[in-house]
mmCIF file of C-alpha atoms and ligand atoms in Angstrom:
data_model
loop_
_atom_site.group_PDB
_atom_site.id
_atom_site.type_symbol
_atom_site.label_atom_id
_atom_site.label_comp_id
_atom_site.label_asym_id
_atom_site.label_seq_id
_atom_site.Cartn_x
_atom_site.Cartn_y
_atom_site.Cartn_z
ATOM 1 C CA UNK A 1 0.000 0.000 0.000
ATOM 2 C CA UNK A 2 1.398 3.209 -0.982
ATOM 3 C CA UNK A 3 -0.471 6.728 -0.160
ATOM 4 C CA UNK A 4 0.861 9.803 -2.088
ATOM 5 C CA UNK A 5 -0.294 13.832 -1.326
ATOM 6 C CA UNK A 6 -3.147 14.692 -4.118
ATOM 7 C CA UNK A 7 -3.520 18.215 -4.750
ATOM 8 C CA UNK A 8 -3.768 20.198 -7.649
ATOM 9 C CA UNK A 9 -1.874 23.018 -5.474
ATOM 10 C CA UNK A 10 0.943 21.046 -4.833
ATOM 11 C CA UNK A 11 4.000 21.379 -6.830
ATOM 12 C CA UNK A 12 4.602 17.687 -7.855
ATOM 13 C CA UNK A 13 0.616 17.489 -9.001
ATOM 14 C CA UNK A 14 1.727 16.346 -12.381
ATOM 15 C CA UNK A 15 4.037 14.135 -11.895
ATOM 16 C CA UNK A 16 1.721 11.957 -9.047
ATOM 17 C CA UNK A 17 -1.120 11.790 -12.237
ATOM 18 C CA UNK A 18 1.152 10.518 -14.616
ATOM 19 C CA UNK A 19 2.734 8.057 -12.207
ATOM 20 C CA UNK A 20 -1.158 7.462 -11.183
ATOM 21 C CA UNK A 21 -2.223 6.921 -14.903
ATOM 22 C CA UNK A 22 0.932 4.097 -15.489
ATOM 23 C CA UNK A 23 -0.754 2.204 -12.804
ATOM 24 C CA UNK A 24 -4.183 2.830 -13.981
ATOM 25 C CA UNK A 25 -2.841 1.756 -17.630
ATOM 26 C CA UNK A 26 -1.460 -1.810 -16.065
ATOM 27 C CA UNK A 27 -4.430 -2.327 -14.805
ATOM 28 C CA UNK A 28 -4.276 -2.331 -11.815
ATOM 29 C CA UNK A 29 -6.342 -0.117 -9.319
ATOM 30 C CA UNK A 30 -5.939 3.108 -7.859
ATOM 31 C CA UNK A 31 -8.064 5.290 -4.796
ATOM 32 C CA UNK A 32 -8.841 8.438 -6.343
ATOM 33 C CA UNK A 33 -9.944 11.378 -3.637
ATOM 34 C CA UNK A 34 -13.696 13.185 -5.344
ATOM 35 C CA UNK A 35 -15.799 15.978 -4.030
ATOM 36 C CA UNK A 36 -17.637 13.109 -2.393
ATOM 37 C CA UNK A 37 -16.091 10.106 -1.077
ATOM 38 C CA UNK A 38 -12.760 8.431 -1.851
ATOM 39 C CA UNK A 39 -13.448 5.932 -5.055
ATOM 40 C CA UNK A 40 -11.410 2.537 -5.852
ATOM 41 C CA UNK A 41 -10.878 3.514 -9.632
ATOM 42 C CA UNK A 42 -9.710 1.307 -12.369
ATOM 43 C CA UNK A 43 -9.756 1.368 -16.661
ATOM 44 C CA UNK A 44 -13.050 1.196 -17.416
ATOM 45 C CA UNK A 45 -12.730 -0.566 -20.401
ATOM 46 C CA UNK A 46 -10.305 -3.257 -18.980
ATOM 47 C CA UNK A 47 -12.889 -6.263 -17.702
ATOM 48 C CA UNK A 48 -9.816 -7.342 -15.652
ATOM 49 C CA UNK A 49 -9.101 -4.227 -13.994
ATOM 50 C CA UNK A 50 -12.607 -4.302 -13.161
ATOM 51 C CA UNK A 51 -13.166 -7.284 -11.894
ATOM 52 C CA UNK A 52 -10.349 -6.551 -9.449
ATOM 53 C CA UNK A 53 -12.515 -3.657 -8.217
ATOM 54 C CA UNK A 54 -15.329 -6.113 -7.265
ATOM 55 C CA UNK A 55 -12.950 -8.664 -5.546
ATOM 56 C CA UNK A 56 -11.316 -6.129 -3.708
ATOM 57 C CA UNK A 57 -14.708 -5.017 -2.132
ATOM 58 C CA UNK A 58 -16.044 -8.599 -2.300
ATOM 59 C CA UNK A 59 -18.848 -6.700 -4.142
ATOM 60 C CA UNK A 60 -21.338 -8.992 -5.966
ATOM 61 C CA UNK A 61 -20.859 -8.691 -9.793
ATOM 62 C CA UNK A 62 -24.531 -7.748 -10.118
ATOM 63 C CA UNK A 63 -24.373 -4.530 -8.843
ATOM 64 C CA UNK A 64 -23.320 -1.985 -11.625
ATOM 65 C CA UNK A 65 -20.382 1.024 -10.995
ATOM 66 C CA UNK A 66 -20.369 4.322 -11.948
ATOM 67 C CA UNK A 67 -18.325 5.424 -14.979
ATOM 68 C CA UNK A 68 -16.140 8.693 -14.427
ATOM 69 C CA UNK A 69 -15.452 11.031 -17.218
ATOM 70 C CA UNK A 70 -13.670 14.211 -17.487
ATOM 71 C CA UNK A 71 -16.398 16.062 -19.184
ATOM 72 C CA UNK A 72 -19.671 16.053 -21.072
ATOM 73 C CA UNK A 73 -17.144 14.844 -24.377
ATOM 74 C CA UNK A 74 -16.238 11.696 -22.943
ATOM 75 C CA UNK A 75 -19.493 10.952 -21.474
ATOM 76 C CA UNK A 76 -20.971 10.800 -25.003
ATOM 77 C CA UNK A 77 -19.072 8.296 -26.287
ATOM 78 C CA UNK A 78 -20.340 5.834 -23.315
ATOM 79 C CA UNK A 79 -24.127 7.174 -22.778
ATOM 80 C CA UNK A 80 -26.674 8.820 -24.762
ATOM 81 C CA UNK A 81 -27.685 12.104 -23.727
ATOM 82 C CA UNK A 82 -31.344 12.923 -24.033
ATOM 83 C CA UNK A 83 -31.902 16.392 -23.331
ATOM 84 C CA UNK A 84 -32.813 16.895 -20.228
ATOM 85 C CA UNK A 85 -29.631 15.075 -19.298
ATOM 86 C CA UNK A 86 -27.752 17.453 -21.562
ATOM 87 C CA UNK A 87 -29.078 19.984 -19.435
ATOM 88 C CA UNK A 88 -28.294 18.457 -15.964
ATOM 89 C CA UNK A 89 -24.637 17.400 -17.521
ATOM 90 C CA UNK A 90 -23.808 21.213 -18.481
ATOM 91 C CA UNK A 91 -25.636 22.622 -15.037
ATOM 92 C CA UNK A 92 -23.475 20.409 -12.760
ATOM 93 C CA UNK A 93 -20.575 18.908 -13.786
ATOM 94 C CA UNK A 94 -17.997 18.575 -12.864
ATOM 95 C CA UNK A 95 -19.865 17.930 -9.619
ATOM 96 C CA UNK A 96 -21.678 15.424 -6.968
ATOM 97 C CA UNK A 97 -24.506 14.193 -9.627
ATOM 98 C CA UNK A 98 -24.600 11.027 -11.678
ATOM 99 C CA UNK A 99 -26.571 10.396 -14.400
ATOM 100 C CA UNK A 100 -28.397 6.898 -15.507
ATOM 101 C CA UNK A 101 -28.148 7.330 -19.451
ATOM 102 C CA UNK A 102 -28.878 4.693 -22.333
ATOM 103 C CA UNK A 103 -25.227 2.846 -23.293
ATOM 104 C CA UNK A 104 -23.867 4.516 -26.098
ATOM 105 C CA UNK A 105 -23.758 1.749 -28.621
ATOM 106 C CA UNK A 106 -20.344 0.758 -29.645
ATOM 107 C CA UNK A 107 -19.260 2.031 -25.789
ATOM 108 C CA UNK A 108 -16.003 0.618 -25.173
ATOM 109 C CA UNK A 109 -16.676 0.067 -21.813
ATOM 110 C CA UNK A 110 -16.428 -2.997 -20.247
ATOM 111 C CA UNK A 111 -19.924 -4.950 -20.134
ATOM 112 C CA UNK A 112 -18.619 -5.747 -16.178
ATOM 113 C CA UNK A 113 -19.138 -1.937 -15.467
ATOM 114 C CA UNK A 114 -22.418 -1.715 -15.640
ATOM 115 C CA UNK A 115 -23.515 -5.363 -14.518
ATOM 116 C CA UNK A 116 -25.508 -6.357 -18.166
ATOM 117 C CA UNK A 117 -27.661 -3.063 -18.156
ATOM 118 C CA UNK A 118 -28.731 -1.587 -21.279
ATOM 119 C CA UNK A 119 -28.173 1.498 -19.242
ATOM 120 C CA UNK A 120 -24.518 3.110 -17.492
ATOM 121 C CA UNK A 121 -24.322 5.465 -14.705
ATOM 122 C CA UNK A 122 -21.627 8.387 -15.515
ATOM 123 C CA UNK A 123 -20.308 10.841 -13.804
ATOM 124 C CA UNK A 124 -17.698 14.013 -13.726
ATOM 125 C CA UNK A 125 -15.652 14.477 -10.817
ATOM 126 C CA UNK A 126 -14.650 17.738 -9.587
ATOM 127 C CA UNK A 127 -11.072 18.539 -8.995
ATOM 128 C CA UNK A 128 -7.672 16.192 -8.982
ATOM 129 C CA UNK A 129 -9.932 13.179 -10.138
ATOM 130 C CA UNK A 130 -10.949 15.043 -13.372
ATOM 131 C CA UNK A 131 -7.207 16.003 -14.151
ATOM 132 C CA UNK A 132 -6.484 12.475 -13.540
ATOM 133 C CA UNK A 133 -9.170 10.960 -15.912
ATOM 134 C CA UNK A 134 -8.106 13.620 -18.439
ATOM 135 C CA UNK A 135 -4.406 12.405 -18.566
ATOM 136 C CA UNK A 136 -5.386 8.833 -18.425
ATOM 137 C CA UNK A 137 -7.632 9.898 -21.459
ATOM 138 C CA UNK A 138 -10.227 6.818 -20.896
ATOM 139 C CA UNK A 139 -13.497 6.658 -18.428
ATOM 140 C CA UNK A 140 -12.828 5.340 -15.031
ATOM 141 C CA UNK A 141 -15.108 2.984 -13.052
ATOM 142 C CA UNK A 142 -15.125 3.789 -9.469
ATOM 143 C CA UNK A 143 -17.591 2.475 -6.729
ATOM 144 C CA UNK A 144 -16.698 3.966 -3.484
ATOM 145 C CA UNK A 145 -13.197 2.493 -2.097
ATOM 146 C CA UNK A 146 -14.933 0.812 0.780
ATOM 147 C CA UNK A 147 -15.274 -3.377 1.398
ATOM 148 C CA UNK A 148 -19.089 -4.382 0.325
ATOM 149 C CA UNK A 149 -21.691 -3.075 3.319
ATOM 150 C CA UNK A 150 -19.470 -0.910 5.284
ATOM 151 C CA UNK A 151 -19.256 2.516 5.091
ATOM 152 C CA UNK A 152 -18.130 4.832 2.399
ATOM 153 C CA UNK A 153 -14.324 6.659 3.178
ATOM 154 C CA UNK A 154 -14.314 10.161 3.402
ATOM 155 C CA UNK A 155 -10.996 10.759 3.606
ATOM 156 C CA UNK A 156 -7.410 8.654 2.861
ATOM 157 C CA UNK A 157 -7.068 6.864 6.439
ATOM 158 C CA UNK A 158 -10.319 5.403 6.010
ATOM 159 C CA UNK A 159 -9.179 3.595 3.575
ATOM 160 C CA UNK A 160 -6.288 2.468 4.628
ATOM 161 C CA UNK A 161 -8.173 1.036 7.272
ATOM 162 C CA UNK A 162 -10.778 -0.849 4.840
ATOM 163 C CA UNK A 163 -8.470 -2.223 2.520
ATOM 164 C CA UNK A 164 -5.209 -2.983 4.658
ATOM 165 C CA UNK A 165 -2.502 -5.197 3.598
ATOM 166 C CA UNK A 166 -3.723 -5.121 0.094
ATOM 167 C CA UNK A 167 -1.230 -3.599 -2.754
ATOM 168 C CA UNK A 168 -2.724 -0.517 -3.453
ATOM 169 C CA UNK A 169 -1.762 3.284 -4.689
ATOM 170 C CA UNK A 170 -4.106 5.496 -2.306
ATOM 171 C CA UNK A 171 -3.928 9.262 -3.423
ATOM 172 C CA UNK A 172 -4.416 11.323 -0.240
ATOM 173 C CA UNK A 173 -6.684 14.821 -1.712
ATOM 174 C CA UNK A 174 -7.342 15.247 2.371
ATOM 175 C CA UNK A 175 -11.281 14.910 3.423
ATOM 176 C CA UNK A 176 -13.684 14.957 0.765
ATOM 177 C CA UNK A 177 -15.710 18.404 0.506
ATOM 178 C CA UNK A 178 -18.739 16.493 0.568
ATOM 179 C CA UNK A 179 -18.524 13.371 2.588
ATOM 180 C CA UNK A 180 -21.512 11.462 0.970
ATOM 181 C CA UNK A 181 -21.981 9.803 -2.483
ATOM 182 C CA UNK A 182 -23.410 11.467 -5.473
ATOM 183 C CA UNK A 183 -26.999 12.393 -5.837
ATOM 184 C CA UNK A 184 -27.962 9.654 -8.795
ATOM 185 C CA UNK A 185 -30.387 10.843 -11.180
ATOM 186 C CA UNK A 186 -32.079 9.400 -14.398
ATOM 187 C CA UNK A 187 -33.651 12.103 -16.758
ATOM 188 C CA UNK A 188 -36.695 10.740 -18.975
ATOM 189 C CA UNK A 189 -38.016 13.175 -21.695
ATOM 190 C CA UNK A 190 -40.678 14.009 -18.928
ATOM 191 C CA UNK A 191 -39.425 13.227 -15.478
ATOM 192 C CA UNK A 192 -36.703 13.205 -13.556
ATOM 193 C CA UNK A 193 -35.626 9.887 -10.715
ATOM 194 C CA UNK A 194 -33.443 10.116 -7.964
ATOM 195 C CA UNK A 195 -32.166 6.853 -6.878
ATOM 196 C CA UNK A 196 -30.021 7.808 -4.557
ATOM 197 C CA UNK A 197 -30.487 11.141 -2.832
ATOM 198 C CA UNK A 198 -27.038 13.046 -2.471
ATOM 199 C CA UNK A 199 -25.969 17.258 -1.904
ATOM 200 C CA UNK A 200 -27.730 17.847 -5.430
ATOM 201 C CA UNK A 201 -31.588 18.142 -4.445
ATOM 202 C CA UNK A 202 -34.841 17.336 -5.924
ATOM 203 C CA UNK A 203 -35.558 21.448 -6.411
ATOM 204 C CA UNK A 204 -32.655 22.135 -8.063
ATOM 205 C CA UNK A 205 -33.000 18.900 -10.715
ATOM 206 C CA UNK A 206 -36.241 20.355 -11.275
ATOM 207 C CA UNK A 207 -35.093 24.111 -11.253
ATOM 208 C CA UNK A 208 -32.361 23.089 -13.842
ATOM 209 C CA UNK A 209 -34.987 21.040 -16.198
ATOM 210 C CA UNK A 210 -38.260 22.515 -15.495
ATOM 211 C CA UNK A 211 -39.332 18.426 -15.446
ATOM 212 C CA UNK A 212 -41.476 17.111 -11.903
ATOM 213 C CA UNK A 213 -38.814 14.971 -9.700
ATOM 214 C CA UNK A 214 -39.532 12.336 -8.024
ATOM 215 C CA UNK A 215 -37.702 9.083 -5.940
ATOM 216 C CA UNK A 216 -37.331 5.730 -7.000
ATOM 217 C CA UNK A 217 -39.185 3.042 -4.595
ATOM 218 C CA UNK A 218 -36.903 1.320 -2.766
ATOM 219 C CA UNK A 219 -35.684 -1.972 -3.236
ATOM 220 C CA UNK A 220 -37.139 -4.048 -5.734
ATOM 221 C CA UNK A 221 -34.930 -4.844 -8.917
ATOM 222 C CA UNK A 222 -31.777 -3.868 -10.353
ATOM 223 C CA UNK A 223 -33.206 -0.686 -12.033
ATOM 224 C CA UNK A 224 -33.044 1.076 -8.582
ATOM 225 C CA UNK A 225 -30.004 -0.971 -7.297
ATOM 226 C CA UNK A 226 -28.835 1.915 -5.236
ATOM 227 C CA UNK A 227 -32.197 1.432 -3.397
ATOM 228 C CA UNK A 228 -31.238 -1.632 -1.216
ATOM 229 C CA UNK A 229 -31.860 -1.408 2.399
ATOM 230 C CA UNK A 230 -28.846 -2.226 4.395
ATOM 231 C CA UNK A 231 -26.056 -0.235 3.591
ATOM 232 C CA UNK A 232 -23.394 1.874 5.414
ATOM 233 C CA UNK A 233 -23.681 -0.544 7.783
ATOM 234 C CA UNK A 234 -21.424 -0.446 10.969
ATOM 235 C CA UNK A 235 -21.047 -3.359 13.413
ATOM 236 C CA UNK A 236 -22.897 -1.439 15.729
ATOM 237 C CA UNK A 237 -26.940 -1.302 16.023
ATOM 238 C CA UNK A 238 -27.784 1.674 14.669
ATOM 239 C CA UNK A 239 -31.141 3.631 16.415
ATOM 240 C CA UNK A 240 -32.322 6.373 14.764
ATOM 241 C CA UNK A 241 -34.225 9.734 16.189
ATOM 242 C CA UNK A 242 -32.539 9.717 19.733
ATOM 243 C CA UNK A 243 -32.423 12.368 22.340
ATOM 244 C CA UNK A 244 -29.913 10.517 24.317
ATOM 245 C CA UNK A 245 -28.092 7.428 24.508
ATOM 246 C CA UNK A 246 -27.811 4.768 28.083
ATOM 247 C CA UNK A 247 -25.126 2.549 28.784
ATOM 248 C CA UNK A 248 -24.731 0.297 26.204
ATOM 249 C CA UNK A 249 -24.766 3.037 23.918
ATOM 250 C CA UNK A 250 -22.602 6.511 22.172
ATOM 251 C CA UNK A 251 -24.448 9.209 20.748
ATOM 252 C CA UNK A 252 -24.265 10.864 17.470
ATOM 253 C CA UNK A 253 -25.723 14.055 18.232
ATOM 254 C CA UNK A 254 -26.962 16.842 15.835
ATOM 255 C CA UNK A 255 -27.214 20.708 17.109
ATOM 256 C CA UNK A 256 -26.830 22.716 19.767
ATOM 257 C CA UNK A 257 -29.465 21.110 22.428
ATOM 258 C CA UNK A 258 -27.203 18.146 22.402
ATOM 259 C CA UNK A 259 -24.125 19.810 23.259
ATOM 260 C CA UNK A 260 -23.233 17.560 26.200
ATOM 261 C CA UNK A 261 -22.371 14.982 23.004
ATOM 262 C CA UNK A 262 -18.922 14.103 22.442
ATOM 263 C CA UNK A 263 -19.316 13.396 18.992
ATOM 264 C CA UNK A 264 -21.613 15.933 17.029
ATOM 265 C CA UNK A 265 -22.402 15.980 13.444
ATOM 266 C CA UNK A 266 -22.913 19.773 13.233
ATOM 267 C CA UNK A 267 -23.137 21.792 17.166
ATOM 268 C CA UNK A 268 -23.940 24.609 14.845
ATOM 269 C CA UNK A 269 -27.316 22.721 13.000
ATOM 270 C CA UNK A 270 -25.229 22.981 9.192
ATOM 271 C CA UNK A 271 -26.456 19.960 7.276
ATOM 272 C CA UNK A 272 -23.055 20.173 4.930
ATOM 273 C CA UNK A 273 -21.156 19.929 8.129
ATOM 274 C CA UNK A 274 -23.234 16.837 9.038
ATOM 275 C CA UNK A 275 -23.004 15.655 5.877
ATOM 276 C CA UNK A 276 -19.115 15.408 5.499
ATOM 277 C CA UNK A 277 -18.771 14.142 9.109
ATOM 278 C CA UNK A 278 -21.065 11.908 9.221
ATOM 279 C CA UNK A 279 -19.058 8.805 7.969
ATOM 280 C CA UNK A 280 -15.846 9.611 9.777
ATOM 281 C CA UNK A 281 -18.000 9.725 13.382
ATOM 282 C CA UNK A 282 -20.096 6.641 12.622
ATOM 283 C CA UNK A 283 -16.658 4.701 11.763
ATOM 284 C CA UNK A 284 -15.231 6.340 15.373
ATOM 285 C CA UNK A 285 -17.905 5.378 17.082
ATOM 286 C CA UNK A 286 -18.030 1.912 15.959
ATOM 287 C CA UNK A 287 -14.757 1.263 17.510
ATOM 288 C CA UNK A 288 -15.980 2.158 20.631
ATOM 289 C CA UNK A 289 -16.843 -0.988 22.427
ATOM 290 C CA UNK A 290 -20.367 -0.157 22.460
ATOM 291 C CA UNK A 291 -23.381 -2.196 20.873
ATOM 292 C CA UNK A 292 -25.569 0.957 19.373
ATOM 293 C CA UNK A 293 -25.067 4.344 17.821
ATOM 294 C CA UNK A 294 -27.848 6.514 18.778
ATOM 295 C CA UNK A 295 -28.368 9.234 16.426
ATOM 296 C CA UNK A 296 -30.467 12.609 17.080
ATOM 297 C CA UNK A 297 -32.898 13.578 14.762
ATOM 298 C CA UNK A 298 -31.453 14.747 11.497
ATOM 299 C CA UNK A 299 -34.101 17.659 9.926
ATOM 300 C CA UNK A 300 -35.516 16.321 6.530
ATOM 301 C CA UNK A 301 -34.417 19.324 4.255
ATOM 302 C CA UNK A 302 -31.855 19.675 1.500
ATOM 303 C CA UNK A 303 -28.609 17.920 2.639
ATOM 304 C CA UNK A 304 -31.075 16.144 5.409
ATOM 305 C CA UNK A 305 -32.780 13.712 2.784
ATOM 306 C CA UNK A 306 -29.582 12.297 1.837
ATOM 307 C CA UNK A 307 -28.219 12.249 5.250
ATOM 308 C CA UNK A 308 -31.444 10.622 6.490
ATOM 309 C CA UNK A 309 -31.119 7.952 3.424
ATOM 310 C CA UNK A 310 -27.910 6.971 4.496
ATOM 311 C CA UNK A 311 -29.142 6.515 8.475
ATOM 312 C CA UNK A 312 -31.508 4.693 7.739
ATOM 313 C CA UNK A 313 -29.918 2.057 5.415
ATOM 314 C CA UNK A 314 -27.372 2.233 8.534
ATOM 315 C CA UNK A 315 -30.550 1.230 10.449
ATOM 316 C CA UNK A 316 -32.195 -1.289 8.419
ATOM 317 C CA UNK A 317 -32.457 -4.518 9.889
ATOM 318 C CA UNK A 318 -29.545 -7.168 8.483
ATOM 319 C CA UNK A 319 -31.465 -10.221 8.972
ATOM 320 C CA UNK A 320 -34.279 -9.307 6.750
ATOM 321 C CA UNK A 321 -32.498 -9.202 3.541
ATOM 322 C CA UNK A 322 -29.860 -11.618 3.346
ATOM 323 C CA UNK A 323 -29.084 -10.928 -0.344
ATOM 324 C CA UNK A 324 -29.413 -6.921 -0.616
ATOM 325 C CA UNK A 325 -27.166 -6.962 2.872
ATOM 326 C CA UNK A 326 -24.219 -8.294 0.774
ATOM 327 C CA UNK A 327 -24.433 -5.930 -1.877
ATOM 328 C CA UNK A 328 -22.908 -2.428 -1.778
ATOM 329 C CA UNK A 329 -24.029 0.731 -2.893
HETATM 330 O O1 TXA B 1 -20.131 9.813 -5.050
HETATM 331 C C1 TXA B 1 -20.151 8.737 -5.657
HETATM 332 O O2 TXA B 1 -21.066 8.441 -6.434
HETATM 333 C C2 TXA B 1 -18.979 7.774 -5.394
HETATM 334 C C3 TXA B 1 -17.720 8.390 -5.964
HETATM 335 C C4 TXA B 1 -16.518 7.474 -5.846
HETATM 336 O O3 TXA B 1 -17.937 8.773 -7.288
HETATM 337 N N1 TXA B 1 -19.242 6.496 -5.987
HETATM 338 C C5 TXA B 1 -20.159 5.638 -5.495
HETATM 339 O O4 TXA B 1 -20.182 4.450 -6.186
HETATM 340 O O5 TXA B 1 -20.869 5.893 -4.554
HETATM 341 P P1 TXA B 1 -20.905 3.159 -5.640
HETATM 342 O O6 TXA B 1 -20.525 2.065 -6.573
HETATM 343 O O7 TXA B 1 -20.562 2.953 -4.221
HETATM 344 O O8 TXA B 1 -22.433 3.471 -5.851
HETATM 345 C C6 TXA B 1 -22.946 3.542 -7.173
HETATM 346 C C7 TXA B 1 -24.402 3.248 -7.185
HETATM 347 C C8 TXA B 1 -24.738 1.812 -6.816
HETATM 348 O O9 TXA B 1 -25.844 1.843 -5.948
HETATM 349 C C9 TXA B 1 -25.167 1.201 -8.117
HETATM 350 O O10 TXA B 1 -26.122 0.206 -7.923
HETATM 351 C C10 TXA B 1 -25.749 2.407 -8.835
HETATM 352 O O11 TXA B 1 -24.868 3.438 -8.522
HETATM 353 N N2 TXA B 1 -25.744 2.214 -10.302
HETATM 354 C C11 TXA B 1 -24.679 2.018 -11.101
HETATM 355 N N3 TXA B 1 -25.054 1.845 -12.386
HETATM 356 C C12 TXA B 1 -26.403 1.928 -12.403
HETATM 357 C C13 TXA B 1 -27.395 1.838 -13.431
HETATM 358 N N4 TXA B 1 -27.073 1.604 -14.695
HETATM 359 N N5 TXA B 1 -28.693 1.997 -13.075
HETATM 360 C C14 TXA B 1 -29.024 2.244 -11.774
HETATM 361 N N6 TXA B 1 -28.129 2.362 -10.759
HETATM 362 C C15 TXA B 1 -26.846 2.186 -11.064
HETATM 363 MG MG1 MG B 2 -20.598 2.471 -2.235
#
């Protein structure tokens, strides 16, 4: 495992994305810091590469990635843009939003990536991951750089810890401006889906579009796989809508009533706060000793639906769903 400083500020920038891209090129894998969480990236159009992705986070093969691009260019050769996605793609990109488009016929993509779909999920990181997908010159398919079921990484360490021992080029961009995954979206001629809600809202895929938004039911085929109930999941039971916590338990407290809280996702009440601590706390306080996380209500509004998401697929109930607890969103 080898961890190298990511910034675009720093001085030797260029030289860590080219030696990045010769791994990328071997195909082998690489963890690539985003605006959201850190992502295991490898060639997209290498089924090897890709495969390694999936054994790495023992994720089952039937749960597509997300393609990265460097721009609305290189997303058209892989997807088909109808025009409301056109839209979306020039409004927020590079940025925290993926779009579900139709496969671009001819795609050079590996078939692997997006798990036998007629459809691929693409998306244009912000910042060092952009210049890096630029140099490499070729898509890159990323799922978050966490094992299957746990928790996403927000920043470098958290990976380290997830994937220890394991041969590995980690590039350390510091904690992820966001902290949660991508806001996925799929844009019909008349509608808009979220499938997974992220930073990017509802009002402001509608603003963007002028097309009614709405959310994908949960759970029940591999159209909405990000809709699968037990995610994020820490070894700890996770209780939602607390106001405090007994013995047996740490709290994960939200605002300034809850002070007393040594761990608090925001003392202030800023969802964006919340948002981008919220993995790093849940992983602390899993190594607590403790058997449940109590966490204070989280307000549902803007950043709070995604937040909220992600508790509760902390929250769901493992037993239940034997098959959708192994796979990883
Ligand atoms: O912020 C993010 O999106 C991060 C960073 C690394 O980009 N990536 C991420 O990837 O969260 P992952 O693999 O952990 O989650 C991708 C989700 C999965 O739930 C997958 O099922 C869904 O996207 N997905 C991928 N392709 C799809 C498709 N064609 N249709 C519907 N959902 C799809
Ligand atoms: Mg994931």
């Amino acid at each position: 495992m080898q961890t190298l400083a990511f910034s675009p500020a720093n001085s030797d920038f260029d030289t860590v994305v080219e030696r990045a891209a010769e791994v990328l090129k071997v195909g082998k894998l690489v963890v690539v810091p985003t605006e959201t969480v850190y992502g295991l990236a490898a060639d997209a159009t290498n089924g090897e590469a890709v495969a390694e992705i999936f054994e790495t986070k023992q994720r089952p093969q039937f749960n597509p990635l997300i393609a990265h691009v460097s721009g609305i260019e290189m997303a058209k050769t892989i997807g088909v843009f109808n025009e409301p996605s056109q839209l979306l793609a020039e409004q927020f990109w590079p940025g925290p939003l993926t779009l579900i488009v139709e496969k671009a016929e001819g795609s050079a993509i590996h078939d692997l990536v997006s798990a036998g779909l007629d459809t691929i999920a693409i998306r244009c990181p912000d910042a060092g991951a952009r210049d890096l997908i630029e140099a490499f010159g070729l898509p890159l398919a990323a799922p978050s750089a966490n094992r299957s079921g746990h928790v996403s990484p927000s920043c470098a360490q958290h990976v380290v810890s997830e994937f220890d021992g394991r041969d590995l080029l980690i590039l350390d961009g510091g904690p992820c401006e966001v902290g949660i995954e991508s806001t996925i979206a799929r844009a019909d001629e008349n509608s808009i889906t979220i499938l997974r809600s992220g930073s990017i809202d509802a009002d402001q895929l509608a603003a963007c579009t002028g097309l009614p938004v709405d959310y994908a039911q949960q759970g029940n085929s591999i159209t909405a796989p990000g809709m699968m109930a037990s995610h994020y999941a820490p070894r700890c039971k996770v209780i939602l809508n607390c106001e405090s916590a007994n013995d047996e338990s740490v709290m994960l407290a939200f605002g300034e009533h809850q002070s007393y809280a040594k761990h608090n996702l925001s003392p202030t009440g800023d969802l964006r706060e919340a948002a981008s601590n919220l993995y790093g706390m849940l992983r602390e306080l899993d190594t607590m000793g403790k058997t449940n996380i109590c966490v204070a209500p989280i307000p549902f509004e803007g950043l709070g639906i995604a937040i909220n998401d992600r508790l509760s697929r902390a929250a769901a109930p493992r037993g239940l769903n034997h098959d959708l607890k192994k796979a990883d969103i």
